[in-house]
Coordinates of C-alpha atoms in Angstrom, one line a residue:
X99 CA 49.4 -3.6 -4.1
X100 CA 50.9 -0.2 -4.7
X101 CA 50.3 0.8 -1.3
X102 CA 52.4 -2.0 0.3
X103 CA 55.5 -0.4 -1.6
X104 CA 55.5 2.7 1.1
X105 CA 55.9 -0.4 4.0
X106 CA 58.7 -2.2 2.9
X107 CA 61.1 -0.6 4.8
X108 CA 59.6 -1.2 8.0
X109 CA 57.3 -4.3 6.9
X110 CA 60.3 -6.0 5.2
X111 CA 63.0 -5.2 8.1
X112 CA 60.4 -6.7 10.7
X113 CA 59.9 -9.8 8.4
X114 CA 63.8 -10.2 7.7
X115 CA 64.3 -10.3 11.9
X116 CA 61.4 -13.1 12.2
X117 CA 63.0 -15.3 9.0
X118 CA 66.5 -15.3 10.2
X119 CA 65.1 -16.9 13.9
X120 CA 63.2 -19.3 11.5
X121 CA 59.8 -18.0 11.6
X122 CA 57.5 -16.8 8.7
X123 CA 55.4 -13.4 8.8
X124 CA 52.7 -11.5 6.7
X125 CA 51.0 -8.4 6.5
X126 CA 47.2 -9.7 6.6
X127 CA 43.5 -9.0 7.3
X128 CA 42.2 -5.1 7.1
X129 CA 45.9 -4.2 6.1
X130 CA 46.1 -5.5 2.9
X131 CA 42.7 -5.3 2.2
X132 CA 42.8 -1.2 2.6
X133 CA 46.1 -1.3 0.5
X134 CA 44.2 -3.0 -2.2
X135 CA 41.9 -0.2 -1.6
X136 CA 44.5 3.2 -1.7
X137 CA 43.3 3.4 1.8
X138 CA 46.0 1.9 3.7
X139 CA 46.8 4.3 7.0
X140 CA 50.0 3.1 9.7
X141 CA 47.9 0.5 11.3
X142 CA 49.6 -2.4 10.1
X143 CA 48.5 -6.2 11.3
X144 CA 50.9 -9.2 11.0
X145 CA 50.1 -12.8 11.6
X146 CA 53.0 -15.3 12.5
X147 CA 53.9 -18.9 13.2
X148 CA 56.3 -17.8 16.3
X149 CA 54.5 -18.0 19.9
X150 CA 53.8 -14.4 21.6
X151 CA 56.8 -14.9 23.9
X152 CA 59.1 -15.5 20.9
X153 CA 57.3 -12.6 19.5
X154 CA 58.1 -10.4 22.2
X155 CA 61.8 -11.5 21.9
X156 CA 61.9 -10.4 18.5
X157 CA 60.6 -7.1 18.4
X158 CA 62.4 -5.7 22.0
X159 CA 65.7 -4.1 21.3
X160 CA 63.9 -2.9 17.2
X161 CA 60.6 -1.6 18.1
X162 CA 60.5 2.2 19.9
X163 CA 58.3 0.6 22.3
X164 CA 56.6 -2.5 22.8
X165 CA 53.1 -3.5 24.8
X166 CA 51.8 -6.4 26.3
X167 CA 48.1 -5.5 26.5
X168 CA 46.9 -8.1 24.0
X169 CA 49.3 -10.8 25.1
X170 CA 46.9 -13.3 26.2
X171 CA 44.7 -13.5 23.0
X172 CA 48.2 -14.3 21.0
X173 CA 48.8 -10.2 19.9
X174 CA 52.0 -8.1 20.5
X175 CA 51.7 -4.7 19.7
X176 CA 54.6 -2.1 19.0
X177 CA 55.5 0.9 17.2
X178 CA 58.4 1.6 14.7
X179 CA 59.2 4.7 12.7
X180 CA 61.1 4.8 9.5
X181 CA 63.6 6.7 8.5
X182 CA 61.4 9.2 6.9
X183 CA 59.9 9.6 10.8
X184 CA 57.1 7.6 9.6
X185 CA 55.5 5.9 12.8
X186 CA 53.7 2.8 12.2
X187 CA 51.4 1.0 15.0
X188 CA 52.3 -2.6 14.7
X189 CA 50.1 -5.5 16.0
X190 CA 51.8 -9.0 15.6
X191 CA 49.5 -12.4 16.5
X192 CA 50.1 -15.7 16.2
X193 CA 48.2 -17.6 13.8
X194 CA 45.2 -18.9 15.9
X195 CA 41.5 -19.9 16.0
X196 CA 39.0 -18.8 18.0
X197 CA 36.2 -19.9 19.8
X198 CA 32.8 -19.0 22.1
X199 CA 30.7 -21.7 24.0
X200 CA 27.4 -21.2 24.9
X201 CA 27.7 -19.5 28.4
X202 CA 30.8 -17.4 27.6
X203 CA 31.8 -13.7 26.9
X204 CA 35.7 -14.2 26.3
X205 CA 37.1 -16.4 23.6
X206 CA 39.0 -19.3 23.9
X207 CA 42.0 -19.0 21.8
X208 CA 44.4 -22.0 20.4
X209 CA 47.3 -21.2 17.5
X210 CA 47.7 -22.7 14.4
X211 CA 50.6 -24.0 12.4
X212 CA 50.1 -22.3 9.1
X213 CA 48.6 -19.1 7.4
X214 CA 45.6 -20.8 6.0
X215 CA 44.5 -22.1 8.9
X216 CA 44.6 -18.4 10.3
X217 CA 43.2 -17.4 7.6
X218 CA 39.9 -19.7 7.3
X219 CA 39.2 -18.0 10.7
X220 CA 39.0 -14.5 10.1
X221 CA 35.6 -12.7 9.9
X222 CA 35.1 -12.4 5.8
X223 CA 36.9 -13.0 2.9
X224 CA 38.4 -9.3 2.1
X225 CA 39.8 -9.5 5.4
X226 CA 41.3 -13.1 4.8
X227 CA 43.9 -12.0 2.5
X228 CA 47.4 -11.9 3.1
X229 CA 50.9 -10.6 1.9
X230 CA 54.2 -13.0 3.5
X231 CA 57.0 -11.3 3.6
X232 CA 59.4 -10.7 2.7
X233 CA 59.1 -11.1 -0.5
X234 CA 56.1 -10.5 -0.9
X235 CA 53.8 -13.4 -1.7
X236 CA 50.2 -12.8 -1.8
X237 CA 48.1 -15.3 -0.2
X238 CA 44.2 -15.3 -0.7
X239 CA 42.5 -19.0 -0.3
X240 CA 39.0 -18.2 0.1
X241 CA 38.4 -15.4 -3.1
X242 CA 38.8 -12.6 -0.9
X243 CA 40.5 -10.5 -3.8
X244 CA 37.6 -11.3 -6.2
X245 CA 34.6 -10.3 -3.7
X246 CA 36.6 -7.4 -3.1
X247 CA 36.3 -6.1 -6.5
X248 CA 32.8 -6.8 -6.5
X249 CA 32.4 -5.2 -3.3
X250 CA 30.3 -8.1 -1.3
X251 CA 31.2 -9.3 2.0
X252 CA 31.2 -13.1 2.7
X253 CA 32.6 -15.1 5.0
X254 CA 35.7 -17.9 4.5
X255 CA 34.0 -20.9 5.9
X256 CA 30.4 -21.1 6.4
X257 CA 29.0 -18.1 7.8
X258 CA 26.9 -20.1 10.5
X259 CA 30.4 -21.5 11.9
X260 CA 32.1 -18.2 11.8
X261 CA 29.3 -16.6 13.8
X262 CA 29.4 -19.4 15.9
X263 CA 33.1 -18.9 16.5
X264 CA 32.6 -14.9 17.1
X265 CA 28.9 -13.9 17.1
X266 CA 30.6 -10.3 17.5
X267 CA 30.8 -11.0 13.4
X268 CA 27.4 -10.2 13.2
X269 CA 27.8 -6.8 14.0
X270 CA 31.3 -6.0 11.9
X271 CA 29.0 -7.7 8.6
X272 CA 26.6 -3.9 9.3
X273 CA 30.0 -2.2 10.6
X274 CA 31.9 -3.3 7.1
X275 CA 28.7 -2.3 5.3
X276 CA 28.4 1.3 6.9
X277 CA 32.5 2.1 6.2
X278 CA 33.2 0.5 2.9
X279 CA 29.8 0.7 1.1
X280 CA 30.0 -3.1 0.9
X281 CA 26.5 -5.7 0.4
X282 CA 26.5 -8.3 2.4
X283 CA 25.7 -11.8 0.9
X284 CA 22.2 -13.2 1.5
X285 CA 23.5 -16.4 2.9
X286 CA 25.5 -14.2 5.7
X287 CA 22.3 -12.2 5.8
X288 CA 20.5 -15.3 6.5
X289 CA 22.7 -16.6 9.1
X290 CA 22.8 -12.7 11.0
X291 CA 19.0 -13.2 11.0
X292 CA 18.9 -17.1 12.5
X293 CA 22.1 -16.5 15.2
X294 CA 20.7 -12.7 16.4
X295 CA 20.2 -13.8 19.8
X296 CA 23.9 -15.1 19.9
X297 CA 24.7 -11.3 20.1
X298 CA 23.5 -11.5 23.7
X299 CA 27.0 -13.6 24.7
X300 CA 29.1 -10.8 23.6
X301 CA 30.3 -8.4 25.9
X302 CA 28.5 -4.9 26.2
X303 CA 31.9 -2.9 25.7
X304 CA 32.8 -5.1 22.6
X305 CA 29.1 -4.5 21.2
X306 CA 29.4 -0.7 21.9
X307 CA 32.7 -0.3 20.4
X308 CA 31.6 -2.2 17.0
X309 CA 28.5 -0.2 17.2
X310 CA 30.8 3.2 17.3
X311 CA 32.5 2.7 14.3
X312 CA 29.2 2.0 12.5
X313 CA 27.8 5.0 13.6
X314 CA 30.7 7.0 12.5
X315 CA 31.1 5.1 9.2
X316 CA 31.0 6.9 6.0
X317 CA 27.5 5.3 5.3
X318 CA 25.9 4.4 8.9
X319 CA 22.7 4.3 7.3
X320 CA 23.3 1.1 5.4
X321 CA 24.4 -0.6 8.7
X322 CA 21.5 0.6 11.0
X323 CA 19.2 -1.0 8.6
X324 CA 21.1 -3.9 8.3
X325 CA 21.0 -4.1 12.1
X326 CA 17.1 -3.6 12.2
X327 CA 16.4 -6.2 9.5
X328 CA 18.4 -9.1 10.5
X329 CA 16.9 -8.6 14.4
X330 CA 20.1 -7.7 15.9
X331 CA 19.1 -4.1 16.7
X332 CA 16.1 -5.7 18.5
X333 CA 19.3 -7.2 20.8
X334 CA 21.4 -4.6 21.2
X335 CA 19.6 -1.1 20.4
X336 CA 15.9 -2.2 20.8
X337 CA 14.8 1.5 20.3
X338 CA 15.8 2.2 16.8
X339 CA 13.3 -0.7 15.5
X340 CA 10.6 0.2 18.3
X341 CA 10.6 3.7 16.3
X342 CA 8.9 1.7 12.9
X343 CA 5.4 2.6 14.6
X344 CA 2.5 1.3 12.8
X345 CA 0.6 3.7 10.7
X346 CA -2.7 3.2 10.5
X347 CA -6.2 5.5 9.4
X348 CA -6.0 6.1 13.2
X349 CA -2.3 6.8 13.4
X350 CA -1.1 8.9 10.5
X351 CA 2.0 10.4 11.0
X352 CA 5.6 10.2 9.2
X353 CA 7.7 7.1 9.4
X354 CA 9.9 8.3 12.2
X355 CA 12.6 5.4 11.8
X356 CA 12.6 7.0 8.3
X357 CA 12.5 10.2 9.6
X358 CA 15.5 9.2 12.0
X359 CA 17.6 8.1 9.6
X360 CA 17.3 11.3 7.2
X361 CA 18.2 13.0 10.9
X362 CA 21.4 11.1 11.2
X363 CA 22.5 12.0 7.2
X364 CA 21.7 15.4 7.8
X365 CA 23.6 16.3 10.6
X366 CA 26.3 14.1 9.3
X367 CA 26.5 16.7 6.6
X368 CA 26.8 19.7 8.6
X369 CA 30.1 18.1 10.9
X370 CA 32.6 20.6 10.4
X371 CA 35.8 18.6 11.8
X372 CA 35.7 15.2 10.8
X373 CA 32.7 12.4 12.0
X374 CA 31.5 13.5 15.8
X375 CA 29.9 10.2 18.1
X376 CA 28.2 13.0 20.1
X377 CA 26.2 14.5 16.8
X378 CA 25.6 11.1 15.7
X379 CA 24.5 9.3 18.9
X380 CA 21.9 11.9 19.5
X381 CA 20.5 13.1 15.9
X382 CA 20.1 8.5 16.2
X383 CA 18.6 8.7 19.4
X384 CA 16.4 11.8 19.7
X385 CA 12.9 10.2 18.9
X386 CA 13.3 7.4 20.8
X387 CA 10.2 9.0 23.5
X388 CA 7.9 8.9 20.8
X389 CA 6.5 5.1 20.8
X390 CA 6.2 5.2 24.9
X391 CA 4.7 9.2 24.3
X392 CA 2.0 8.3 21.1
X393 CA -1.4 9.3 21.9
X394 CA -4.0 9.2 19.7
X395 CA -5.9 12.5 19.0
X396 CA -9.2 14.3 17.6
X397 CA -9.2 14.0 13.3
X398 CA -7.0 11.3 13.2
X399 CA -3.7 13.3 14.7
X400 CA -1.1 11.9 16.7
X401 CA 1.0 13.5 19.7
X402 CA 4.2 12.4 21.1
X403 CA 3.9 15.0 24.2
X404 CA 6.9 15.3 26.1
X405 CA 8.9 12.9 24.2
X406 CA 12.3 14.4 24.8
X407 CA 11.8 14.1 28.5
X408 CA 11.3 11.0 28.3
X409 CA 13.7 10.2 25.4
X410 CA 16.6 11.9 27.2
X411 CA 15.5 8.9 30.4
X412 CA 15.7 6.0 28.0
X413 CA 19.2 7.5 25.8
X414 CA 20.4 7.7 29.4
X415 CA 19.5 4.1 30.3
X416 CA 20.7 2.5 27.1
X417 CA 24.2 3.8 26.8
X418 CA 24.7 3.2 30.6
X419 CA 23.5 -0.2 29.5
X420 CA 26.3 -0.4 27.0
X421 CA 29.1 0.9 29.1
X422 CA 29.4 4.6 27.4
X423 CA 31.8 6.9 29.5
X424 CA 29.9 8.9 31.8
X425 CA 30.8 12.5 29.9
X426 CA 29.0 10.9 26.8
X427 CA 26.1 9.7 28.4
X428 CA 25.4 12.8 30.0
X429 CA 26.3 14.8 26.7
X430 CA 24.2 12.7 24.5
X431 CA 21.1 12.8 26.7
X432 CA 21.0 16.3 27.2
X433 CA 20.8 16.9 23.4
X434 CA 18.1 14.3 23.1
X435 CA 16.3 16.4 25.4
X436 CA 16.5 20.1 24.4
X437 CA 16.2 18.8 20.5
X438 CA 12.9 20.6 20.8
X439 CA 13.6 23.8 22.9
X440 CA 13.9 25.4 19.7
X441 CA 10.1 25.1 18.5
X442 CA 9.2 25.9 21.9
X443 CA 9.0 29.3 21.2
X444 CA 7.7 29.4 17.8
X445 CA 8.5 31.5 15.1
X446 CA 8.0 35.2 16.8
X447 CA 11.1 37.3 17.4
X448 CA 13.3 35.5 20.5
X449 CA 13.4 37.5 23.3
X450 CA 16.7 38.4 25.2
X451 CA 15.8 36.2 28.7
X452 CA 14.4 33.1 25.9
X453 CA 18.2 33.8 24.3
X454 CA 19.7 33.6 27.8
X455 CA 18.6 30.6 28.5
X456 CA 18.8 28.7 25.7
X457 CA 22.4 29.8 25.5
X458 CA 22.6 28.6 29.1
X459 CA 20.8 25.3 28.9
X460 CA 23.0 24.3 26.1
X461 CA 26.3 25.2 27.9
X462 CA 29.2 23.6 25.8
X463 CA 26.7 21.7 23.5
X464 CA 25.4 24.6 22.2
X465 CA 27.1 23.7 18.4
X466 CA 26.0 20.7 18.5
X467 CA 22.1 21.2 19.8
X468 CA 22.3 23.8 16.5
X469 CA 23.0 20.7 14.3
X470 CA 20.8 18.7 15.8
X471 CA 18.1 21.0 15.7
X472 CA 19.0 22.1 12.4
X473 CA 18.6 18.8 10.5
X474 CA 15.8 17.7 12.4
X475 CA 13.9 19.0 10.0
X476 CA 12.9 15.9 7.2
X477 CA 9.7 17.7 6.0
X478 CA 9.6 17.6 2.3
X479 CA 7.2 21.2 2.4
X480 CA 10.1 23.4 0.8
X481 CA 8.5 26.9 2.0
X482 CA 8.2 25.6 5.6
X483 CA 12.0 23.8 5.6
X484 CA 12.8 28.0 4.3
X485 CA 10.8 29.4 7.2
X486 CA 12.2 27.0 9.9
X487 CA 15.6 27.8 8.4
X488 CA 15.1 31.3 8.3
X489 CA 13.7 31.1 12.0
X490 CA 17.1 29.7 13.2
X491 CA 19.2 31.9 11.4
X492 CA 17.7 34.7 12.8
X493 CA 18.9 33.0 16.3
X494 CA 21.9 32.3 16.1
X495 CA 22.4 36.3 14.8
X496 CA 20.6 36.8 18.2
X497 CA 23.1 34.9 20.3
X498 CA 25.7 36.0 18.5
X499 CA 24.5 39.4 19.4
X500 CA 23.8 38.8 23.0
X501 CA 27.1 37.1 23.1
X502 CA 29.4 39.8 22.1
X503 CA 27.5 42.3 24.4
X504 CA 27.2 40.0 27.7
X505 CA 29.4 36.9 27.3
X506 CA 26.5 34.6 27.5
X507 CA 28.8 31.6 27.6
X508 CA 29.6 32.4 31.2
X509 CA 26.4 33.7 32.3
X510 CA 27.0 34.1 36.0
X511 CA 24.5 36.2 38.8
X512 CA 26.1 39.7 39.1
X513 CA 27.0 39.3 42.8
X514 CA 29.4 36.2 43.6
X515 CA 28.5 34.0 46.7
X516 CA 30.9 35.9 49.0
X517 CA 29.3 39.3 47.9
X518 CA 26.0 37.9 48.7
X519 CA 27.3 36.6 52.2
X520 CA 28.8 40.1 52.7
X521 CA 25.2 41.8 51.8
X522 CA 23.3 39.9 54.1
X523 CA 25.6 39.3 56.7
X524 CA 24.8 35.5 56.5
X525 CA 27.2 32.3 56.4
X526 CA 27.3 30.1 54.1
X527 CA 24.3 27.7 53.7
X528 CA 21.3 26.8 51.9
X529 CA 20.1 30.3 52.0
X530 CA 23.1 32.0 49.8
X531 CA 22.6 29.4 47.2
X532 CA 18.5 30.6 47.4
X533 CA 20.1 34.1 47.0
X534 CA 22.3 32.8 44.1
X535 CA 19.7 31.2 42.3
X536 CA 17.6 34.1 42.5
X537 CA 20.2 36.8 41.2
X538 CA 21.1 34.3 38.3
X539 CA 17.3 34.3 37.4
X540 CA 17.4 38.1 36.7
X541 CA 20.5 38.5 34.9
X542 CA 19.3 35.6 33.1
X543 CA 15.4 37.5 32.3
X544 CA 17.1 41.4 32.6
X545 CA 20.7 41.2 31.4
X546 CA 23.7 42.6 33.6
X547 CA 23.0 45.0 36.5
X548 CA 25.1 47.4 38.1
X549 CA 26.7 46.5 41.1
X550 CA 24.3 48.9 43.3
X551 CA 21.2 47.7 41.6
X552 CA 22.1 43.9 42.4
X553 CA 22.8 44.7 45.7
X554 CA 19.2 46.5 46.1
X555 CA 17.9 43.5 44.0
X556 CA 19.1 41.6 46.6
X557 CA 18.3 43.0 49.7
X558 CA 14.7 44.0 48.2
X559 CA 14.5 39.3 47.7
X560 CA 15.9 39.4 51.4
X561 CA 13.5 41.8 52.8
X562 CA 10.3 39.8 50.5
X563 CA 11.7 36.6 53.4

């Protein structure tokens, strides 16, 4: 509990205020459970008998501010700093149950009267731990500190009647596994594999935000396959267990859920600035085409023509699904659709215009699409994994040629719409975006022109009308 010490002059100050209006409080859930840990950060969740409004009362006039957001699922939230200038986010909530009928997205919530009643109804046992305060006292009915040490996650009442309660659970189970390295217990295994289709109640925002902190989980892998065994990635992300394609003495190619799982670790290991969504999302997604592209081929092969076309379609169709920002969906899908541009062009030297317009096509993405592309590559063939390497370091010294000579981030035509207007001694319209277009195609295949030799370039396209 060495981690609570750092807290206790904010946690014990806030607990002192609640006891002397008669009203108990503890630290409790994912707080104590990371203190336990060494992981604690200035998140800190309390649970209390006092209603929200009393609540409220309680922390105005001490908190630097105070929010209301969470008010009418029993939470106050607030932040405090210390006098070190330590800020803590604090979220306060009654002691409560909650629960989901069959035809409902939202949960019903009722308070309790005492901690372990709160407690029974929290999602697993490490998180059904508490400290009261002050004090402190530690409360843990249900063995969370035990299955902590052993690293397992179960639930505090049956896990059937939990997921009953919250099918959202499901989900956190693979979530909790992905971030802390933690097995889940068959019998909650069991129960994620009868209740999957209880998934389908939950909201798509709620669903996408558990999903995000899988994904960006220290080990996502052990989630996703969590996810894919149990059924609920049939639910939620159908096309990570589509991509388990049979393979057969007609069909022989790689495992490519296999495949895109090694994809995900990979470019995982070449983030530079902490876990990126945007990396993540598209190294998961990119091979999603290939079941609706297989074709079978002479000698046995097997093609997935054009799969990033129609990958980039279905990315686009299942985050919109799940209520991604726009930014990211359009972000994500355009990875999942140059992810091949690369191989396009084999492994001869790159010429300027292919440099141009790679450079172009990526736009701000252009880090990114080199991780992707980069760890795209599972292939267990040491000297070709060399080559391919090899092939796209001798790019990116090409665009970082290009780049200092031309500024290929900002690739523009060499006349401006106004100059081209001026030239012709036409208005604006349909044709001086024709003119555009056509001046940004030769900078793009020539490099920079002169100013006269654009403006002959231009008039020699105008004359050719």
């Amino acid at each position: 509990m060495g981690g609570l010490l750092r807290l206790t002059p904010v946690a014990d100050d806030l607990a002192e205020r609640f006891q002397r209006a008669g009203f108990q409080l503890a630290l409790v859930g994912g707080s104590v459970r990371d203190a336990l840990l060494g992981r604690l950060g200035n998140d800190l969740d309390f649970t209390t008998d006092a209603r929200p409004e009393q609540v409220l009362k309680l922390v105005r006039g001490w908190a630097d501010a105070v929010w209301e957001v969470g008010i009418a699922f029993g939470t106050v939230g607030c932040r405090k700093a210390d006098a070190d200038g330590n800020s803590f986010l604090i979220e306060v909530t009654t002691y409560r149950s909650e629960a989901y009928d069959r035809t409902s997205r939202k949960p019903e919530v009722s308070y309790g009267d005492t901690i372990e009643e709160d407690l029974v109804r929290r999602d697993f046992t490490v998180n059904a731990m508490a400290v009261a305060l002050p004090g402190p006292r530690f409360i843990d009915p249900y063995g969370g500190l035990e299955d902590l040490s052993k690293q397992v996650l179960r639930t505090p009442g049956t896990p059937q009647a939990s997921f009953s309660d919250d099918p959202l659970r499901m989900m956190r189970a693979a979530r909790f596994a992905a971030q802390l390295d933690f097995d889940v217990a068959p019998e909650v295994v069991a129960a994620m594999t009868q209740m999957s289709d209880r998934i389908e109640i939950v909201s798509a925002e709620r669903v996408r935000d558990e999903f995000n902190k899988l994904v960006l989980g220290d080990h996502p892998r052990k989630g996703l396959e969590l996810l894919v065994s149990t059924g609920l990635a049939a639910r939620v992300l159908p096309e990570l267990p589509a991509l388990r394609l049979e393979r057969d003495e007609h069909f022989r190619h790689k495992d490519v859920y296999e495949h895109t799982l090694t994809v995900l670790e990979q470019a995982m290991d070449l983030e530079t600035a902490g876990p990126d969504l945007v990396l993540r999302l598209a190294a998961l997604l990119h091979d999603i085409g290939k079941p609706r592209t297989r074709k079978a081929e002479p000698e046995g092969r097997v093609s997935f023509h054009h799969h990033e076309v129609v990958g980039a379609k279905m990315t686009k169709a299942r985050m919109t699904k799940l209520k991604y920002p726009n930014d990211m969906v359009k972000d994500v899908s355009r990875l999942v659709e140059l992810h091949l541009r690369f191989h396009g062009y084999g492994s001869g030297e790159w010429t300027d215009s292919a440099v141009r317009r790679y450079v172009r096509d990526a736009g701000p993405l252009l880090e990114r699409l080199h991780k992707l592309t980069r760890s795209d590559c599972t292939t267990r063939n040491k000297r070709k994994a060399t080559a391919l390497a090899r092939t796209y370091d001798s790019l990116e010294e090409r665009i970082g040629q290009l780049q200092e000579q031309e500024e290929l981030d900002a690739i523009r035509p060499d006349l401006d719409g106004n100059q081209i207007m001026e030239v012709l001694g036409v208005p604006a319209g349909p044709v001086i975006g024709n003119a555009y277009q056509h001046l940004l195609e030769l900078r793009l295949e020539n490099g920079p022109m002169a100013y006269d030799d654009a403006v002959a370039a231009l008039k020699q396209w105008w004359a050719a009308r």
